[in-house]
Short mmCIF file of C-alpha atoms and ligand atoms in Angstrom, two decimals:
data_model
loop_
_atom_site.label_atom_id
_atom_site.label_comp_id
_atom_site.label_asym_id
_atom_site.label_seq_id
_atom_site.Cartn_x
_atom_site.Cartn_y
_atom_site.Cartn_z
CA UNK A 1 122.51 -65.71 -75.65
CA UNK A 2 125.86 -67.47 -74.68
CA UNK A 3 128.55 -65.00 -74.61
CA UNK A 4 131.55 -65.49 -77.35
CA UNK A 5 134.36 -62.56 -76.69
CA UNK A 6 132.04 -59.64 -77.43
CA UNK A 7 129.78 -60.64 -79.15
CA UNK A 8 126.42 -62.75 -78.16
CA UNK A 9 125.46 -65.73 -80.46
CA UNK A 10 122.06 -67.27 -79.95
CA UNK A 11 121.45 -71.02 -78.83
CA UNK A 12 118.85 -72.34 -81.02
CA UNK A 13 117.39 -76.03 -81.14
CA UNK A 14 115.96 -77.98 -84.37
CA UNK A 15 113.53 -80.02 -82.91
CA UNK A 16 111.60 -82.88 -84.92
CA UNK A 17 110.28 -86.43 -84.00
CA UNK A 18 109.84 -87.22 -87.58
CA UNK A 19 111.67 -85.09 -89.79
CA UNK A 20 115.35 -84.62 -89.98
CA UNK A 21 116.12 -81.11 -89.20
CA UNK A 22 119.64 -80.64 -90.67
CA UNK A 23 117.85 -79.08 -93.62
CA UNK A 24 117.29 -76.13 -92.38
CA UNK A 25 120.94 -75.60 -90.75
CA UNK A 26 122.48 -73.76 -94.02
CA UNK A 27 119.76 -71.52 -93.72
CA UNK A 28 120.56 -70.47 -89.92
CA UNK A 29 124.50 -70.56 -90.54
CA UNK A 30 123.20 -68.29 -93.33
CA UNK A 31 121.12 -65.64 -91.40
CA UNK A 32 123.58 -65.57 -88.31
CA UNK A 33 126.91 -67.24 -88.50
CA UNK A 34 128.18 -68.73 -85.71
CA UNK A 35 125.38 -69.76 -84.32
CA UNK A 36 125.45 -72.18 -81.91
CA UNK A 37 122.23 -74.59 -83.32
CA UNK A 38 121.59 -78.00 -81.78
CA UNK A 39 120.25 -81.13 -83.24
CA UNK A 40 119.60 -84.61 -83.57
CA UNK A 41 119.85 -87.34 -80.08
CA UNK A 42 122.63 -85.08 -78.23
CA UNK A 43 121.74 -81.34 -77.49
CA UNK A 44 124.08 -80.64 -75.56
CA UNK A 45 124.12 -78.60 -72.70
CA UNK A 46 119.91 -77.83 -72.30
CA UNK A 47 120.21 -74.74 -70.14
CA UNK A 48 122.12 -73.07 -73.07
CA UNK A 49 119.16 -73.51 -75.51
CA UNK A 50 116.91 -70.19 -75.77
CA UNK A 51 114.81 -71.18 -78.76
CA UNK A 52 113.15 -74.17 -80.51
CA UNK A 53 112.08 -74.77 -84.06
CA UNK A 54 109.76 -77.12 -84.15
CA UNK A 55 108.41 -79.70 -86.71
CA UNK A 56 106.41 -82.56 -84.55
CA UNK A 57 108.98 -82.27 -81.56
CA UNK A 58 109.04 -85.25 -79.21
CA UNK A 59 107.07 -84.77 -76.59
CA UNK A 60 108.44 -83.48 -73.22
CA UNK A 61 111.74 -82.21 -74.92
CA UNK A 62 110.78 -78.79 -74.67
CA UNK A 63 109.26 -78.87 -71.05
CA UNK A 64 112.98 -80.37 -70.96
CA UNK A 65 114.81 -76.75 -71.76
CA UNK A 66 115.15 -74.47 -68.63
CA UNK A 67 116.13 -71.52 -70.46
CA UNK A 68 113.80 -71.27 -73.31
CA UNK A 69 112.62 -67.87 -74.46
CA UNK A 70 110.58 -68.84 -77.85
CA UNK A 71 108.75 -72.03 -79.46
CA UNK A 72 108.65 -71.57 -82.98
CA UNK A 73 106.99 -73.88 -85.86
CA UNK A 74 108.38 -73.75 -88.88
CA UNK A 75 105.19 -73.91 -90.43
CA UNK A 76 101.93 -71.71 -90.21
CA UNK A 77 99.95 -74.32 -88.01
CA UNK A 78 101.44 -75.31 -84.68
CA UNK A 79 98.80 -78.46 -84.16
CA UNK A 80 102.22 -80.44 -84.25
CA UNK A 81 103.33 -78.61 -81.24
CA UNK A 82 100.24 -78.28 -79.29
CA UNK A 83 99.81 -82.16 -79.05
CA UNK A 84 102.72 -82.37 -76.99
CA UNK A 85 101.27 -82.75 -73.21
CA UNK A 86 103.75 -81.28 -71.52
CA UNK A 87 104.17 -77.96 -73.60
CA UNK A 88 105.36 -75.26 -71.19
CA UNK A 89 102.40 -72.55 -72.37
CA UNK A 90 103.75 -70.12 -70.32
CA UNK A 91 106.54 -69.88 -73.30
CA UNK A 92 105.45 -67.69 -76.23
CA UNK A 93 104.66 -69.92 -79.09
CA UNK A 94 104.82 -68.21 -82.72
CA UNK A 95 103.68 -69.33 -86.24
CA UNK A 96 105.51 -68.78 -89.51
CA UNK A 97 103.51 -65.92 -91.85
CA UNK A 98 105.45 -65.76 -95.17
CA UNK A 99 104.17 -64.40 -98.16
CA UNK A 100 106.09 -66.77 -100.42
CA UNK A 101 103.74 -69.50 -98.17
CA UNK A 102 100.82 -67.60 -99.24
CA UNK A 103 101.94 -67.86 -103.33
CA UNK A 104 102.70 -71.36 -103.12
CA UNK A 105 99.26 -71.68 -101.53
CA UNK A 106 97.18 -69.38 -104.42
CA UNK A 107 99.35 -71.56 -107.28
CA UNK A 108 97.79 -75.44 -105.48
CA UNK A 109 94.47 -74.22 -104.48
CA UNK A 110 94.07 -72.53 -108.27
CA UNK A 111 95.41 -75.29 -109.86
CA UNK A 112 93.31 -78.00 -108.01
CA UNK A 113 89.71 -76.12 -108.72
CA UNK A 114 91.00 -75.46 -112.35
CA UNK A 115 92.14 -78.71 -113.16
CA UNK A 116 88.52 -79.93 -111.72
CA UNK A 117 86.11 -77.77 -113.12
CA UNK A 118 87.83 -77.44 -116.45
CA UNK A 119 88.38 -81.47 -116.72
CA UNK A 120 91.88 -81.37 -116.95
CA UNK A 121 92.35 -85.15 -115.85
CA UNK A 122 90.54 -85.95 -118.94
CA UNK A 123 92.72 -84.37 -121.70
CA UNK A 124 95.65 -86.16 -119.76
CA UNK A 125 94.18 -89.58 -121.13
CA UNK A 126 92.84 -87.92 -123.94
CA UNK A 127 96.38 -86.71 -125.12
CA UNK A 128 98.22 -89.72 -123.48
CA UNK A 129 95.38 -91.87 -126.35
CA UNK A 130 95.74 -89.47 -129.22
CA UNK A 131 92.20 -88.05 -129.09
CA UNK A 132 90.74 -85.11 -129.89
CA UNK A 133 88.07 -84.61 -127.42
CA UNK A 134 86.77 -81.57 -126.03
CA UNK A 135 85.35 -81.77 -122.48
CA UNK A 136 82.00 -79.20 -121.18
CA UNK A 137 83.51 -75.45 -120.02
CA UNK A 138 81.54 -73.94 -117.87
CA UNK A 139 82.29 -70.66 -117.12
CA UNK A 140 83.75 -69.80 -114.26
CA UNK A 141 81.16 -67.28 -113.77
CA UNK A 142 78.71 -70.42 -112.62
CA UNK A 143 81.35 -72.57 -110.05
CA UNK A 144 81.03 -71.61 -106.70
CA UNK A 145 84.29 -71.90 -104.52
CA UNK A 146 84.22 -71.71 -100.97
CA UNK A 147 86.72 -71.10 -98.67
CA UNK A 148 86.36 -72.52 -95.06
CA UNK A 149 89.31 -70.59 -93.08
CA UNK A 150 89.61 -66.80 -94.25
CA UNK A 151 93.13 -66.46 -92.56
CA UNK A 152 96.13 -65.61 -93.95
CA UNK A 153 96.40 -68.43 -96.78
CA UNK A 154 92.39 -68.40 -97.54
CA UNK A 155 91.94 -64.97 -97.89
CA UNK A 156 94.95 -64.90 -100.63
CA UNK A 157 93.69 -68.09 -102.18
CA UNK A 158 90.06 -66.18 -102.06
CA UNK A 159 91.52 -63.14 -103.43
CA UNK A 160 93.42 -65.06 -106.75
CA UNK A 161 90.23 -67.58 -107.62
CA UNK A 162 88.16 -64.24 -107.80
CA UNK A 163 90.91 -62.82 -109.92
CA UNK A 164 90.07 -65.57 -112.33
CA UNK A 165 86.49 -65.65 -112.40
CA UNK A 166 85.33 -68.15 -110.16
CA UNK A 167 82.09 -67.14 -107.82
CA UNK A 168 83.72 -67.00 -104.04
CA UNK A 169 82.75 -67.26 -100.62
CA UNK A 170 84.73 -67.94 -97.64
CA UNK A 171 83.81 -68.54 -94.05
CA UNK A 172 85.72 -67.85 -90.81
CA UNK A 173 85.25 -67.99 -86.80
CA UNK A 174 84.85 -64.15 -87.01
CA UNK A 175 83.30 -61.16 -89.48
CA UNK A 176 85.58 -59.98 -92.01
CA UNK A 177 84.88 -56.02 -93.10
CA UNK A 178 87.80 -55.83 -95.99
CA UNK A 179 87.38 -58.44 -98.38
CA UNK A 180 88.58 -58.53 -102.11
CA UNK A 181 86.57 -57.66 -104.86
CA UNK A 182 83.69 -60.64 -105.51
CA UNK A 183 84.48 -62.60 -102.07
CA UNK A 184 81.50 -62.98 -99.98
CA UNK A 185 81.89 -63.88 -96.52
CA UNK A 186 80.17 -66.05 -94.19
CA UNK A 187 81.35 -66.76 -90.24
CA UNK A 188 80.18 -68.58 -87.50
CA UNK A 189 78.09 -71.73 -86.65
CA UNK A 190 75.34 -69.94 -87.49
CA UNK A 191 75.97 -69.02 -91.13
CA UNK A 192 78.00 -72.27 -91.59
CA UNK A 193 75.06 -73.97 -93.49
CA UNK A 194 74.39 -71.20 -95.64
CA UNK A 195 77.88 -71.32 -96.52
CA UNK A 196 77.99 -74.70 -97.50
CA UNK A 197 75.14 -74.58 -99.48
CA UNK A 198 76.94 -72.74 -102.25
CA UNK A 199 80.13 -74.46 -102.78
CA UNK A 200 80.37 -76.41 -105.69
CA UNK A 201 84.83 -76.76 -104.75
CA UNK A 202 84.81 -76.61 -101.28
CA UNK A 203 88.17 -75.52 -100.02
CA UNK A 204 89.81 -76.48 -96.12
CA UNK A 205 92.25 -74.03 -95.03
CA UNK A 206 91.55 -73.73 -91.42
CA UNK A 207 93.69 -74.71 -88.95
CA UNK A 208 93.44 -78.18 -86.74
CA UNK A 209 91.85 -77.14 -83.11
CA UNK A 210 90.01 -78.98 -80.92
CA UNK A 211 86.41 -76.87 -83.09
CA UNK A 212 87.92 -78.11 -86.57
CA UNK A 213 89.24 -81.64 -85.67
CA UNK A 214 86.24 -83.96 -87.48
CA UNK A 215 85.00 -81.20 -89.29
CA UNK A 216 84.91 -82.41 -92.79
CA UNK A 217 82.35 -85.48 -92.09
CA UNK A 218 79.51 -87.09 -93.39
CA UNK A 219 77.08 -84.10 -91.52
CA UNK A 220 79.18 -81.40 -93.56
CA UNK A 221 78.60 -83.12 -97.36
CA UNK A 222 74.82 -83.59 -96.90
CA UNK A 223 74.84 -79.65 -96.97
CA UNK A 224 77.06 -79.73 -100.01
CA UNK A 225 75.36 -79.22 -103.42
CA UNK A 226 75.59 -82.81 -104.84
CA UNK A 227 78.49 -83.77 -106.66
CA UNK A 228 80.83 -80.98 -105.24
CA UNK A 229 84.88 -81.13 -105.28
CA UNK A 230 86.27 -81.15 -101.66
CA UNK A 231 89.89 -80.21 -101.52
CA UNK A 232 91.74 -80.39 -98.49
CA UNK A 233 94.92 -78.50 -98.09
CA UNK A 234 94.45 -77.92 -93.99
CA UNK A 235 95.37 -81.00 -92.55
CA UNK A 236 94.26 -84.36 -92.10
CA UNK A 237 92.67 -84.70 -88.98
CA UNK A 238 90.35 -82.54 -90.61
CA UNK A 239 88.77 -85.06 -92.43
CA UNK A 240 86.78 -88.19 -91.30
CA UNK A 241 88.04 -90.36 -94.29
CA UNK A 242 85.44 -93.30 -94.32
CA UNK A 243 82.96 -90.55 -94.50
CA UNK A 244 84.41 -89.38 -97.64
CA UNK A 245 84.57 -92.75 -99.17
CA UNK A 246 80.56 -92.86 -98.35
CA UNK A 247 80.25 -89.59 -99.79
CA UNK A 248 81.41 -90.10 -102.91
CA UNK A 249 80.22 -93.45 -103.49
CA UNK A 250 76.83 -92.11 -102.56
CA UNK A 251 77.72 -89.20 -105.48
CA UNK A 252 77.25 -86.68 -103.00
CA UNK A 253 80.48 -86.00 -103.37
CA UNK A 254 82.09 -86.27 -107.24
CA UNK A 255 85.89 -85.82 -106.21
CA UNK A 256 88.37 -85.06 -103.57
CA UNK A 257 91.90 -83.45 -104.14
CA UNK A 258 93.78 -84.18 -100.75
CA UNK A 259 97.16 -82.57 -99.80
CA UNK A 260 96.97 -83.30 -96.16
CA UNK A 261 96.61 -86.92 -94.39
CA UNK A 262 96.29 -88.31 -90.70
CA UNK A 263 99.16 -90.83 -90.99
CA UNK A 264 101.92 -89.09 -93.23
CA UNK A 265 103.29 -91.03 -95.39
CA UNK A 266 100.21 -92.28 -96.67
CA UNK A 267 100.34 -95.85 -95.98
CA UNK A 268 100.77 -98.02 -99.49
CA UNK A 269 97.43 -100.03 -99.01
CA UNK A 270 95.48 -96.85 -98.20
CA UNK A 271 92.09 -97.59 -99.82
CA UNK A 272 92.25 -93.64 -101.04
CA UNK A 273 95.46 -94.74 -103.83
CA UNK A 274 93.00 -96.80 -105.61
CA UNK A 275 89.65 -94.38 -105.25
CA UNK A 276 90.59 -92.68 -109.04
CA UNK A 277 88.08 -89.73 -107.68
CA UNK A 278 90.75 -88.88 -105.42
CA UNK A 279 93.78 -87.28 -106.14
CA UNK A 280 96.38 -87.13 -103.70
CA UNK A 281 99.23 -84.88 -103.59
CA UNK A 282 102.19 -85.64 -100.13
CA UNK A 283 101.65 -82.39 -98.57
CA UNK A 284 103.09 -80.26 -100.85
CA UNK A 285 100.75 -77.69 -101.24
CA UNK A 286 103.40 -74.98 -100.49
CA UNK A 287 106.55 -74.62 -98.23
CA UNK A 288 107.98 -71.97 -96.09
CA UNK A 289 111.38 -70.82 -97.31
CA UNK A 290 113.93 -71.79 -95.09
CA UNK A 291 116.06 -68.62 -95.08
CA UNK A 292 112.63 -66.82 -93.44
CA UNK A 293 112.44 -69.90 -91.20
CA UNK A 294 115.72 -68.61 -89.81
CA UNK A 295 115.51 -65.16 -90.21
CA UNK A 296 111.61 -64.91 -88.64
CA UNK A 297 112.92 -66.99 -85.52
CA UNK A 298 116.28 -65.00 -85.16
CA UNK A 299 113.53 -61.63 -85.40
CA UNK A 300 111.36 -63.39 -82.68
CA UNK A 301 113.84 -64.42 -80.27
CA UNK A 302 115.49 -60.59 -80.23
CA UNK A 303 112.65 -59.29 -79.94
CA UNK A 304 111.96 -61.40 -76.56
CA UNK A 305 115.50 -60.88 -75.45
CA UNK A 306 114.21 -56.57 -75.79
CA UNK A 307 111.10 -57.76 -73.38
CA UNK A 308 108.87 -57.07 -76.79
CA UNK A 309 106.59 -58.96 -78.17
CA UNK A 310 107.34 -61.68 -80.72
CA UNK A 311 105.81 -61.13 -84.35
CA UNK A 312 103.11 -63.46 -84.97
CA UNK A 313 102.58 -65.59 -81.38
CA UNK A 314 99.93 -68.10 -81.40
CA UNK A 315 96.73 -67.27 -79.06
CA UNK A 316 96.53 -70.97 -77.21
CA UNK A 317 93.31 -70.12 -75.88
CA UNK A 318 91.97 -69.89 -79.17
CA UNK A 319 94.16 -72.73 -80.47
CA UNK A 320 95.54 -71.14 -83.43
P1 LIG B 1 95.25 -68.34 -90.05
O1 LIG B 1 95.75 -67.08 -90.65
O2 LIG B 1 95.35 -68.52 -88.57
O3 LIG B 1 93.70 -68.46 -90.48
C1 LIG B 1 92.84 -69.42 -89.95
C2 LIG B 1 91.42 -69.14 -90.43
O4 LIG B 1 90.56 -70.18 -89.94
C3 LIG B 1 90.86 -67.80 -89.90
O5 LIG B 1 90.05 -67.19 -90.88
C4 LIG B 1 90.01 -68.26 -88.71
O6 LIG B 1 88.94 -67.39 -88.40
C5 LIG B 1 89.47 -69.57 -89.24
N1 LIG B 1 89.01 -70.44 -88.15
C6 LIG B 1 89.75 -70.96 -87.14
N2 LIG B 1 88.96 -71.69 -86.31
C7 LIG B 1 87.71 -71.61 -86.82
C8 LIG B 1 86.45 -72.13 -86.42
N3 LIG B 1 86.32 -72.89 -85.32
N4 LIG B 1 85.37 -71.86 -87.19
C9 LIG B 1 85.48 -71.08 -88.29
N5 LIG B 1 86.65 -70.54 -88.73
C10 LIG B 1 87.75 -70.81 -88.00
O7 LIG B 1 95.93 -69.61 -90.71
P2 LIG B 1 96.67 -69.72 -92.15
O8 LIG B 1 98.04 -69.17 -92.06
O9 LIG B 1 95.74 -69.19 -93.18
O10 LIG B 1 96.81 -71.32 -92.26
C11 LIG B 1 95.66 -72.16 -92.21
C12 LIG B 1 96.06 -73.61 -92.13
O11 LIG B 1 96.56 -74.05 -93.39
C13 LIG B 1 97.21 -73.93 -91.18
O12 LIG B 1 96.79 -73.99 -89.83
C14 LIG B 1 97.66 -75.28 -91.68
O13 LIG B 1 96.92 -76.29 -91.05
C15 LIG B 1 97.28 -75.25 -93.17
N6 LIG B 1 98.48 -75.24 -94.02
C16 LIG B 1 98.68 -76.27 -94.89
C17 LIG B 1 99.78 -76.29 -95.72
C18 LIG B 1 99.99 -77.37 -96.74
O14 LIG B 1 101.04 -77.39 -97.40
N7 LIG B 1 99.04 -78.24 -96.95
C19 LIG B 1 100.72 -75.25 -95.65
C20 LIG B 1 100.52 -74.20 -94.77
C21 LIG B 1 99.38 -74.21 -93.94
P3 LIG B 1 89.20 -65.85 -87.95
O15 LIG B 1 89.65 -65.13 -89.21
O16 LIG B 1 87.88 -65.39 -87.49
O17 LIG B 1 90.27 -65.89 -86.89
#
């Protein structure tokens, strides 16, 4: 904290190599004004900063910052941050959890099995032609949804497909003991494959680690039933993309809804824009609200400045 007369006003950096940060300024003038935030080329004075938001930060900027109490992503994964060689891991390094996140989340993963298994594609051409044409419903009752990732987001997302019928499973590093009503739950290598067998929409909400890089890949479909719905809402480096063009030329796979991508933008001449099994949405799948951005970092870095633990610091052994 730099001291201002009486009062103490914190020294927070917005840190991005590819995004420009001045968004989310309102929102910290809004949860503490006067503030003294830092962005863009020229930080200023280094030793003043105590905390950094990050979005992909360039690496060796934080190793860079003598003073700093608290990394903090702005988003629920912190693959972004880890990537960064030099990270100083002795710093505490914290995640956002929001429950708005987890909404957004329910509404995309929802709508992407629905507008599968129910077709919806079709009746856009269907009422962009002027056709009448009904298209098979099966009930949700018989589509099986899995989950891979039980965390925060898959566990809601688990919880609001089983509100609507759908058959769900989800699978997870560790045993779950509460689960909502009609979720099943798998975890572990060893129950991976039984997993798998029953997803007709397989969902990817786990988080990137060195375990999950790779892991949607040609090895993973086989166990699919055929003609299953992958959607991928974790991120890119999840998936091993020529193996999903094999997959569903092969019809193992029927479709693919993507949200996340290795290279973001996805570049124009990508050969998944002309695939018309995938559908591709620019990472959108849901946001974190800027005003708990701010106020979650402003909580964390208090907290540290009390000598207690921040609210929801990463475990870097475990990698997420
Ligand atoms: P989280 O609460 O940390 O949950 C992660 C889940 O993955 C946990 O169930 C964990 O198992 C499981 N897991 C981790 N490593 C595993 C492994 N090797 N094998 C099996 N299961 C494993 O994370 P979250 O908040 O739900 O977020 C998940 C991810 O969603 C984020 O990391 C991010 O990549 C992605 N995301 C995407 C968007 C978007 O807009 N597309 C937005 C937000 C987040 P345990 O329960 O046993 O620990």
């Amino acid at each position: 904290m730099q001291r201002n007369g009486d009062s103490t006003t914190p020294c927070v950096a917005l840190l991005s190599e590819v995004l420009d940060m001045q968004y989310l300024a309102p929102a910290f003038r809004e949860a503490c004004p006067g503030i003294d935030l830092r962005l863009g080329a020229e930080l200023g004075p280094l030793e003043d900063i105590e905390a950094a938001v990050c979005w992909f930060p360039p690496h060796g900027q934080l190793a860079q910052l003598p003073k700093l109490k608290l990394v903090q992503s702005l988003a629920a994964g912190i693959d972004h941050i880890v990537a960064d060689p030099q990270l100083p891991r002795e710093r505490p390094l914290c995640r956002i959890v929001d429950p708005g996140m987890a909404t957004g989340m329910k509404a995309y993963v929802s709508w992407a099995v629905v507008q599968r298994h129910r077709g919806m594609n079709a009746y856009v051409a269907s009422s962009a032609a002027g056709r009448w044409e009904e298209q098979d419903v099966v009930s949700p009752r018989r589509h099986r949804v899995g989950i891979a990732g039980l965390g925060t987001l898959g566990m809601a997302c688990a919880e609001a497909l089983a509100g609507i019928g759908y058959q769900v499973r989800g699978w997870s590093r560790s045993a779950k003991e509460a689960l909502p009503p009609g979720v099943v739950a798998f975890h572990g290598a060893g129950q991976l494959d039984a997993f798998l067998s029953g997803c007709d929409t397989l969902v990817c909400l786990l988080p990137l680690t060195p375990q999950t890089q790779g892991f949607l890949d040609a090895a993973l479909f086989a166990k699919l039933p055929r003609g299953a719905h992958l959607i991928n809402v974790g991120r890119g480096d999840h998936l091993v993309e020529a193996d999903l063009l094999a997959a569903l030329e092969s019809g193992q796979l029927a479709a693919a809804t993507l949200d996340a991508f290795s290279q973001e933008p996805l570049p124009p001449d990508h050969p998944f824009w002309a695939d018309p099994r995938i559908l591709i949405t620019p990472h959108i799948a849901t946001r974190t609200d800027r005003l708990v951005i701010a106020q979650q970092t402003l909580a964390n870095l208090a907290l540290l400045q009390k000598g207690e633990r921040p609210q929801h610091q990463v475990d870097l052994e475990r990698g997420y």
